[in-house]
Tab-separated table of C-alpha atoms and ligand atoms in Angstrom:
chain	number	residue	atom	x	y	z
G	1	MET	CA	-27.606	90.269	124.561
G	2	THR	CA	-24.558	90.213	126.808
G	3	PRO	CA	-21.778	87.820	125.883
G	4	THR	CA	-19.906	85.917	128.520
G	5	PRO	CA	-17.016	83.598	127.789
G	6	ASN	CA	-17.799	79.873	127.381
G	7	GLN	CA	-21.531	80.399	127.489
G	8	ALA	CA	-23.729	77.805	125.828
G	9	PRO	CA	-25.300	77.368	123.401
G	10	THR	CA	-23.553	79.166	120.539
G	11	GLN	CA	-25.666	82.262	119.797
G	12	LEU	CA	-26.863	83.284	116.353
G	13	ILE	CA	-26.107	86.999	116.115
G	14	SER	CA	-27.317	89.840	113.919
G	15	VAL	CA	-25.534	93.101	113.106
G	16	ALA	CA	-27.615	94.885	115.791
G	17	ASP	CA	-26.510	92.248	118.288
G	18	ILE	CA	-22.897	92.793	117.335
G	19	ILE	CA	-23.018	96.495	118.148
G	20	ALA	CA	-24.733	95.860	121.507
G	21	TRP	CA	-22.401	92.977	122.070
G	22	LYS	CA	-19.243	95.030	121.606
G	23	GLN	CA	-20.551	97.768	123.868
G	24	ALA	CA	-21.296	95.213	126.601
G	25	LEU	CA	-17.814	93.719	126.502
G	26	GLU	CA	-15.515	94.574	129.356
G	27	LYS	CA	-12.851	97.138	128.448
G	28	GLY	CA	-9.792	95.403	127.075
G	29	SER	CA	-11.686	92.263	126.045
G	30	THR	CA	-10.692	90.933	122.660
G	31	VAL	CA	-12.949	89.590	119.942
G	32	GLY	CA	-11.634	86.776	117.736
G	33	PHE	CA	-13.203	86.066	114.357
G	34	VAL	CA	-13.159	82.928	112.199
G	35	PRO	CA	-14.750	83.396	108.758
G	36	THR	CA	-15.878	80.168	107.079
G	37	MET	CA	-18.061	78.945	104.244
G	38	GLY	CA	-19.543	76.221	106.461
G	39	ALA	CA	-19.617	72.443	106.016
G	40	LEU	CA	-17.317	72.558	108.994
G	41	HIS	CA	-14.698	69.969	109.930
G	42	GLU	CA	-11.879	69.598	112.436
G	43	GLY	CA	-9.747	72.080	110.498
G	44	HIS	CA	-12.287	74.837	111.099
G	45	LEU	CA	-12.704	73.809	114.731
G	46	ALA	CA	-8.945	74.083	115.244
G	47	LEU	CA	-9.217	77.733	114.154
G	48	ILE	CA	-12.025	78.286	116.675
G	49	GLN	CA	-9.955	76.646	119.409
G	50	SER	CA	-6.958	78.788	118.554
G	51	ALA	CA	-9.193	81.883	118.638
G	52	MET	CA	-10.532	80.836	122.038
G	53	GLN	CA	-6.982	80.615	123.365
G	54	HIS	CA	-6.086	84.088	122.070
G	55	CYS	CA	-9.368	86.000	122.611
G	56	ASP	CA	-12.100	86.540	125.215
G	57	VAL	CA	-14.991	86.155	122.797
G	58	VAL	CA	-15.064	84.190	119.539
G	59	VAL	CA	-17.402	84.722	116.591
G	60	ALA	CA	-17.544	82.434	113.555
G	61	SER	CA	-19.310	83.350	110.335
G	62	ILE	CA	-20.801	81.009	107.785
G	63	TYR	CA	-21.342	82.407	104.313
G	64	ILE	CA	-20.741	80.821	100.914
G	65	ASN	CA	-19.354	83.834	99.109
G	66	PRO	CA	-20.419	83.958	95.444
G	67	THR	CA	-17.782	86.475	94.323
G	68	GLN	CA	-14.877	84.137	95.061
G	69	PHE	CA	-16.133	81.305	92.842
G	70	ASN	CA	-15.071	81.560	89.249
G	71	LEU	CA	-17.050	78.441	88.276
G	72	SER	CA	-20.782	78.698	88.972
G	73	ALA	CA	-21.014	74.876	89.100
G	74	ASP	CA	-18.486	74.862	91.952
G	75	PHE	CA	-20.559	77.482	93.805
G	76	SER	CA	-23.798	75.522	93.312
G	77	ALA	CA	-22.154	72.254	94.404
G	78	TYR	CA	-20.578	73.745	97.532
G	79	PRO	CA	-21.772	71.645	100.515
G	80	SER	CA	-23.955	73.201	103.209
G	81	ASP	CA	-25.102	71.940	106.625
G	82	VAL	CA	-25.840	74.928	108.838
G	83	ASP	CA	-27.521	72.970	111.656
G	84	GLY	CA	-24.617	70.521	111.808
G	85	ASP	CA	-22.176	73.449	111.748
G	86	ILE	CA	-23.860	75.215	114.664
G	87	ALA	CA	-23.759	71.987	116.692
G	88	MET	CA	-20.029	71.644	115.944
G	89	LEU	CA	-19.348	75.260	116.907
G	90	HIS	CA	-21.250	74.714	120.138
G	91	SER	CA	-19.235	71.548	120.867
G	92	VAL	CA	-16.021	73.593	121.066
G	93	GLY	CA	-17.602	76.494	122.978
G	94	CYS	CA	-17.652	79.076	120.164
G	95	HIS	CA	-19.605	82.021	121.562
G	96	ALA	CA	-21.494	83.221	118.519
G	97	VAL	CA	-22.167	82.538	114.876
G	98	PHE	CA	-23.005	85.134	112.253
G	99	LEU	CA	-25.025	83.969	109.229
G	100	PRO	CA	-25.195	87.031	106.984
G	101	GLU	CA	-27.648	87.260	104.091
G	102	THR	CA	-26.305	88.197	100.672
G	103	ASP	CA	-28.294	91.479	100.755
G	104	LEU	CA	-26.389	92.538	103.855
G	105	LEU	CA	-22.938	91.837	102.427
G	106	TYR	CA	-23.740	92.925	98.867
G	107	PRO	CA	-26.409	95.652	99.183
G	108	HIS	CA	-25.525	97.099	95.767
G	109	GLY	CA	-25.423	93.770	93.907
G	110	VAL	CA	-23.170	90.756	93.956
G	111	ALA	CA	-19.872	92.099	92.628
G	112	PRO	CA	-16.369	92.265	94.038
G	113	ASP	CA	-14.603	95.455	95.102
G	114	HIS	CA	-11.108	96.036	93.829
G	115	PHE	CA	-8.188	96.096	96.256
G	116	ASP	CA	-4.526	96.719	95.641
G	117	LEU	CA	-3.283	93.344	96.816
G	118	ALA	CA	0.328	94.042	95.815
G	119	GLY	CA	0.015	91.661	92.861
G	120	LEU	CA	-0.647	88.677	95.151
G	121	ASP	CA	-4.085	88.119	93.643
G	122	GLY	CA	-2.867	87.454	90.089
G	123	LEU	CA	-0.191	84.889	90.980
G	124	LEU	CA	-0.285	81.119	91.379
G	125	GLU	CA	-3.779	80.087	92.431
G	126	GLY	CA	-5.003	83.520	91.346
G	127	ALA	CA	-3.810	82.789	87.800
G	128	HIS	CA	-5.956	79.628	87.701
G	129	ARG	CA	-8.924	81.312	89.372
G	130	PRO	CA	-9.207	84.845	87.949
G	131	GLY	CA	-10.962	87.185	90.385
G	132	HIS	CA	-10.943	84.645	93.210
G	133	PHE	CA	-8.794	86.627	95.626
G	134	GLN	CA	-10.564	89.935	94.936
G	135	GLY	CA	-13.771	88.091	95.871
G	136	VAL	CA	-12.161	86.766	99.044
G	137	ALA	CA	-10.815	90.217	99.962
G	138	THR	CA	-14.231	91.777	99.315
G	139	VAL	CA	-16.173	89.486	101.619
G	140	VAL	CA	-13.494	89.412	104.319
G	141	ASN	CA	-13.269	93.216	104.288
G	142	ARG	CA	-17.046	93.556	104.638
G	143	LEU	CA	-17.148	90.996	107.447
G	144	PHE	CA	-14.315	92.836	109.219
G	145	ASP	CA	-16.258	96.116	108.863
G	146	LEU	CA	-19.390	94.570	110.362
G	147	LEU	CA	-17.820	92.560	113.169
G	148	MET	CA	-14.796	94.737	114.004
G	149	PRO	CA	-12.750	91.870	115.462
G	150	ASP	CA	-9.371	92.377	117.163
G	151	LYS	CA	-7.904	89.210	115.679
G	152	ALA	CA	-8.938	87.029	112.736
G	153	PHE	CA	-7.869	83.430	112.260
G	154	PHE	CA	-7.120	81.850	108.880
G	155	GLY	CA	-5.863	78.373	107.957
G	156	LEU	CA	-2.558	77.867	106.199
G	157	LYS	CA	-4.280	75.258	104.037
G	158	ASP	CA	-5.176	78.320	101.938
G	159	PHE	CA	-1.587	79.520	101.978
G	160	GLN	CA	-1.960	82.271	99.385
G	161	GLN	CA	-5.216	83.409	100.958
G	162	VAL	CA	-3.343	84.074	104.207
G	163	LYS	CA	-0.944	86.366	102.305
G	164	VAL	CA	-3.854	88.120	100.593
G	165	VAL	CA	-5.691	88.662	103.867
G	166	GLN	CA	-2.504	89.931	105.513
G	167	GLN	CA	-2.215	92.451	102.668
G	168	LEU	CA	-5.853	93.433	103.167
G	169	ALA	CA	-5.170	93.958	106.874
G	170	THR	CA	-2.214	96.171	105.951
G	171	ILE	CA	-4.541	98.297	103.789
G	172	ARG	CA	-6.829	98.487	106.841
G	173	ASP	CA	-4.040	99.872	109.072
G	174	SER	CA	-3.196	96.419	110.499
G	175	ASN	CA	-6.731	95.886	111.673
G	176	PRO	CA	-7.520	93.178	112.619
G	177	GLU	CA	-4.409	91.203	113.470
G	178	ILE	CA	-4.231	88.119	111.220
G	179	ILE	CA	-3.323	84.858	112.939
G	180	PRO	CA	-2.303	82.023	110.560
G	181	CYS	CA	-3.094	78.499	111.849
G	182	PRO	CA	-1.584	75.132	110.828
G	183	ILE	CA	-3.224	72.686	108.407
G	184	VAL	CA	-5.304	69.934	110.012
G	185	ARG	CA	-5.131	66.592	108.191
G	186	GLU	CA	-6.952	63.282	108.090
G	187	PRO	CA	-4.956	60.336	109.508
G	188	SER	CA	-4.086	59.514	105.861
G	189	GLY	CA	-2.446	62.929	105.478
G	190	LEU	CA	-5.195	64.348	103.244
G	191	ALA	CA	-5.775	67.995	104.191
G	192	MET	CA	-9.258	68.368	105.648
G	193	SER	CA	-11.591	70.305	103.389
G	194	SER	CA	-15.322	70.871	103.045
G	195	ARG	CA	-14.898	69.687	99.458
G	196	ASN	CA	-13.752	66.247	100.704
G	197	ARG	CA	-17.457	65.527	101.348
G	198	ARG	CA	-17.887	65.339	97.588
G	199	LEU	CA	-15.204	62.627	97.195
G	200	THR	CA	-16.060	58.935	96.939
G	201	PRO	CA	-14.297	56.704	99.507
G	202	ASP	CA	-11.900	55.576	96.741
G	203	GLN	CA	-11.128	59.151	95.692
G	204	CYS	CA	-10.569	60.055	99.336
G	205	ALA	CA	-8.052	57.231	99.745
G	206	ASP	CA	-6.311	58.093	96.451
G	207	ALA	CA	-6.107	61.794	97.348
G	208	SER	CA	-3.773	61.058	100.265
G	209	VAL	CA	-1.045	60.754	97.625
G	210	ILE	CA	-0.888	64.564	97.530
G	211	PHE	CA	0.513	64.787	101.049
G	212	ILE	CA	2.729	61.717	100.564
G	213	ALA	CA	4.249	63.396	97.494
G	214	LEU	CA	4.750	66.669	99.389
G	215	GLN	CA	6.435	64.857	102.248
G	216	ALA	CA	8.783	63.044	99.869
G	217	ILE	CA	9.968	66.453	98.650
G	218	ALA	CA	10.501	67.656	102.226
G	219	ASP	CA	12.448	64.450	102.909
G	220	SER	CA	14.798	65.234	100.017
G	221	GLN	CA	16.182	68.096	102.159
G	222	GLY	CA	16.617	70.695	99.452
G	223	SER	CA	18.497	68.462	97.014
G	224	LEU	CA	15.961	68.945	94.194
G	225	SER	CA	15.401	71.957	91.955
G	226	PRO	CA	11.889	73.403	91.419
G	227	VAL	CA	11.728	71.758	87.964
G	228	GLU	CA	12.661	68.373	89.451
G	229	ILE	CA	10.102	68.859	92.215
G	230	GLN	CA	7.342	69.621	89.710
G	231	SER	CA	8.202	66.571	87.626
G	232	GLN	CA	8.544	64.173	90.603
G	233	MET	CA	5.323	65.380	92.209
G	234	THR	CA	3.278	65.317	89.013
G	235	GLY	CA	4.404	61.726	88.370
G	236	ALA	CA	3.652	60.619	91.940
G	237	ILE	CA	0.215	62.273	92.115
G	238	GLN	CA	-0.950	61.104	88.697
G	239	ALA	CA	0.445	57.551	89.043
G	240	SER	CA	-2.798	56.087	90.414
G	241	GLY	CA	-4.808	57.592	87.564
G	242	ALA	CA	-7.302	58.988	90.079
G	243	LEU	CA	-6.050	62.579	90.209
G	244	ILE	CA	-5.143	65.177	87.608
G	245	VAL	CA	-2.619	67.800	88.607
G	246	GLU	CA	-3.646	71.377	87.852
G	247	ALA	CA	-0.544	73.086	89.236
G	248	ILE	CA	2.519	72.522	91.348
G	249	ASP	CA	4.179	75.749	92.400
G	250	VAL	CA	7.492	76.008	94.192
G	251	VAL	CA	7.683	79.405	95.885
G	252	CYS	CA	9.534	81.355	98.535
G	253	ALA	CA	7.262	81.100	101.551
G	254	ASP	CA	7.668	84.739	102.576
G	255	ASP	CA	6.760	86.579	99.387
G	256	LEU	CA	5.546	83.889	96.933
G	257	THR	CA	8.334	84.692	94.466
G	258	CYS	CA	9.749	81.790	92.450
G	259	PRO	CA	13.262	80.569	93.168
G	260	ASP	CA	15.517	79.710	90.189
G	261	PRO	CA	13.784	76.742	88.536
G	262	MET	CA	17.008	74.861	87.800
G	263	ILE	CA	18.904	75.264	91.091
G	264	PRO	CA	18.455	72.896	94.065
G	265	LEU	CA	16.579	74.490	96.954
G	266	ARG	CA	19.526	74.049	99.306
G	267	ASN	CA	21.560	76.516	97.218
G	268	HIS	CA	19.214	79.284	98.426
G	269	ASP	CA	18.874	80.315	102.042
G	270	LYS	CA	15.116	80.756	101.790
G	271	LYS	CA	12.151	78.913	103.222
G	272	VAL	CA	10.348	77.182	100.356
G	273	GLN	CA	6.700	76.181	100.094
G	274	VAL	CA	5.271	73.768	97.565
G	275	MET	CA	1.645	74.461	96.651
G	276	VAL	CA	-0.445	71.836	94.866
G	277	SER	CA	-3.825	71.910	93.184
G	278	ALA	CA	-5.301	68.753	91.680
G	279	PHE	CA	-8.667	67.433	90.558
G	280	ALA	CA	-10.257	64.224	91.817
G	281	GLY	CA	-13.068	63.998	89.288
G	282	GLU	CA	-14.720	67.431	89.454
G	283	VAL	CA	-13.484	68.196	92.956
G	284	ARG	CA	-10.576	70.593	93.156
G	285	LEU	CA	-8.217	69.868	96.041
G	286	ILE	CA	-5.396	72.062	97.327
G	287	ASP	CA	-2.549	71.467	99.745
G	288	ASN	CA	0.869	72.859	100.584
G	289	LEU	CA	3.880	72.137	102.733
G	290	THR	CA	7.106	73.814	103.751
G	291	VAL	CA	9.624	71.571	101.988
G	292	TYR	CA	12.779	73.467	102.874
G	293	THR	CA	13.355	75.753	105.826
G	294	GLY	CA	16.324	77.644	104.364
Q	301	AMP	P1	-13.485	77.701	104.157
Q	301	AMP	O1	-14.722	77.350	104.910
Q	301	AMP	O2	-12.996	76.641	103.236
Q	301	AMP	O3	-13.559	79.070	103.524
Q	301	AMP	O4	-12.344	77.814	105.248
Q	301	AMP	C1	-12.480	78.681	106.346
Q	301	AMP	C2	-11.163	78.757	107.037
Q	301	AMP	O5	-10.787	77.453	107.489
Q	301	AMP	C3	-10.024	79.250	106.121
Q	301	AMP	O6	-9.195	80.112	106.863
Q	301	AMP	C4	-9.319	77.960	105.762
Q	301	AMP	O7	-7.957	78.139	105.442
Q	301	AMP	C5	-9.477	77.183	107.059
Q	301	AMP	N1	-9.307	75.751	106.823
Q	301	AMP	C6	-9.978	74.981	105.945
Q	301	AMP	N2	-9.508	73.725	105.982
Q	301	AMP	C7	-8.507	73.713	106.889
Q	301	AMP	C8	-7.618	72.708	107.367
Q	301	AMP	N3	-7.653	71.458	106.914
Q	301	AMP	N4	-6.722	73.050	108.309
Q	301	AMP	C9	-6.660	74.326	108.779
Q	301	AMP	N5	-7.468	75.320	108.368
Q	301	AMP	C10	-8.374	75.016	107.435
């Protein structure tokens, strides 16, 4: 199988194909990789499009990774539509899709490896989801080993995940290069997510309050302290009664450290990110925004 840019349709590839594929590539050609768990939406397609701008050949993977779910009910309820996904990948010209079996990724049983993630895995979202980021690092590392991409594209919707994957790439001698991509939102402001498929139309409408609340903090131009931000956002998000806030974290965007909780953001010269997790019924939603640029 010889890949050529912009060929159609999107090819399903195996590990054997990948090796032949890489050998057939012209010298200097770059391979871009977009790992996903499927149930694709415009946010995923934006990653593919970014990869197509940066790389000669683009491979997406679809695999719902068991080791990153800390609730088995969440894993079982995760949406799946592989045929629809392949059609969407084809619509944007993605060259190939890799659908690994669990036996291939976890030949010695479904368990995470352990990486030194510089403490990033235990913080923030990692504190609410023990083991989640080790599971992410495990599957991403194995996919990198199999596909050997030059660049890999990750969405900033999973802000902490981008930091974790950058740390993983550092452990791997900066291989591949990690390219963070902006969050794609619904017209209402709700961050696109595969999990949004599990929301009722009412929950979907109510969930737009998360972005509205984040934007209100950005509009306050650093005048609020982290404690004030947490209180204002919790009140705004829970006002409709449709959402329950799990966490609101105010962190320095570069290293995820916490600024002084009592001091207004504008008294620091650091870029600040607010990260939110909230439940609409049983569906856990996350979002984040740079609220102060320092
Ligand atoms: P997932 O399928 O949820 O594992 O996501 C696969 C990739 O798509 C990850 O890098 C996510 O951060 C990214 N992604 C998911 N939703 C969005 C979005 N709304 N905007 C940008 N990237 C996204």
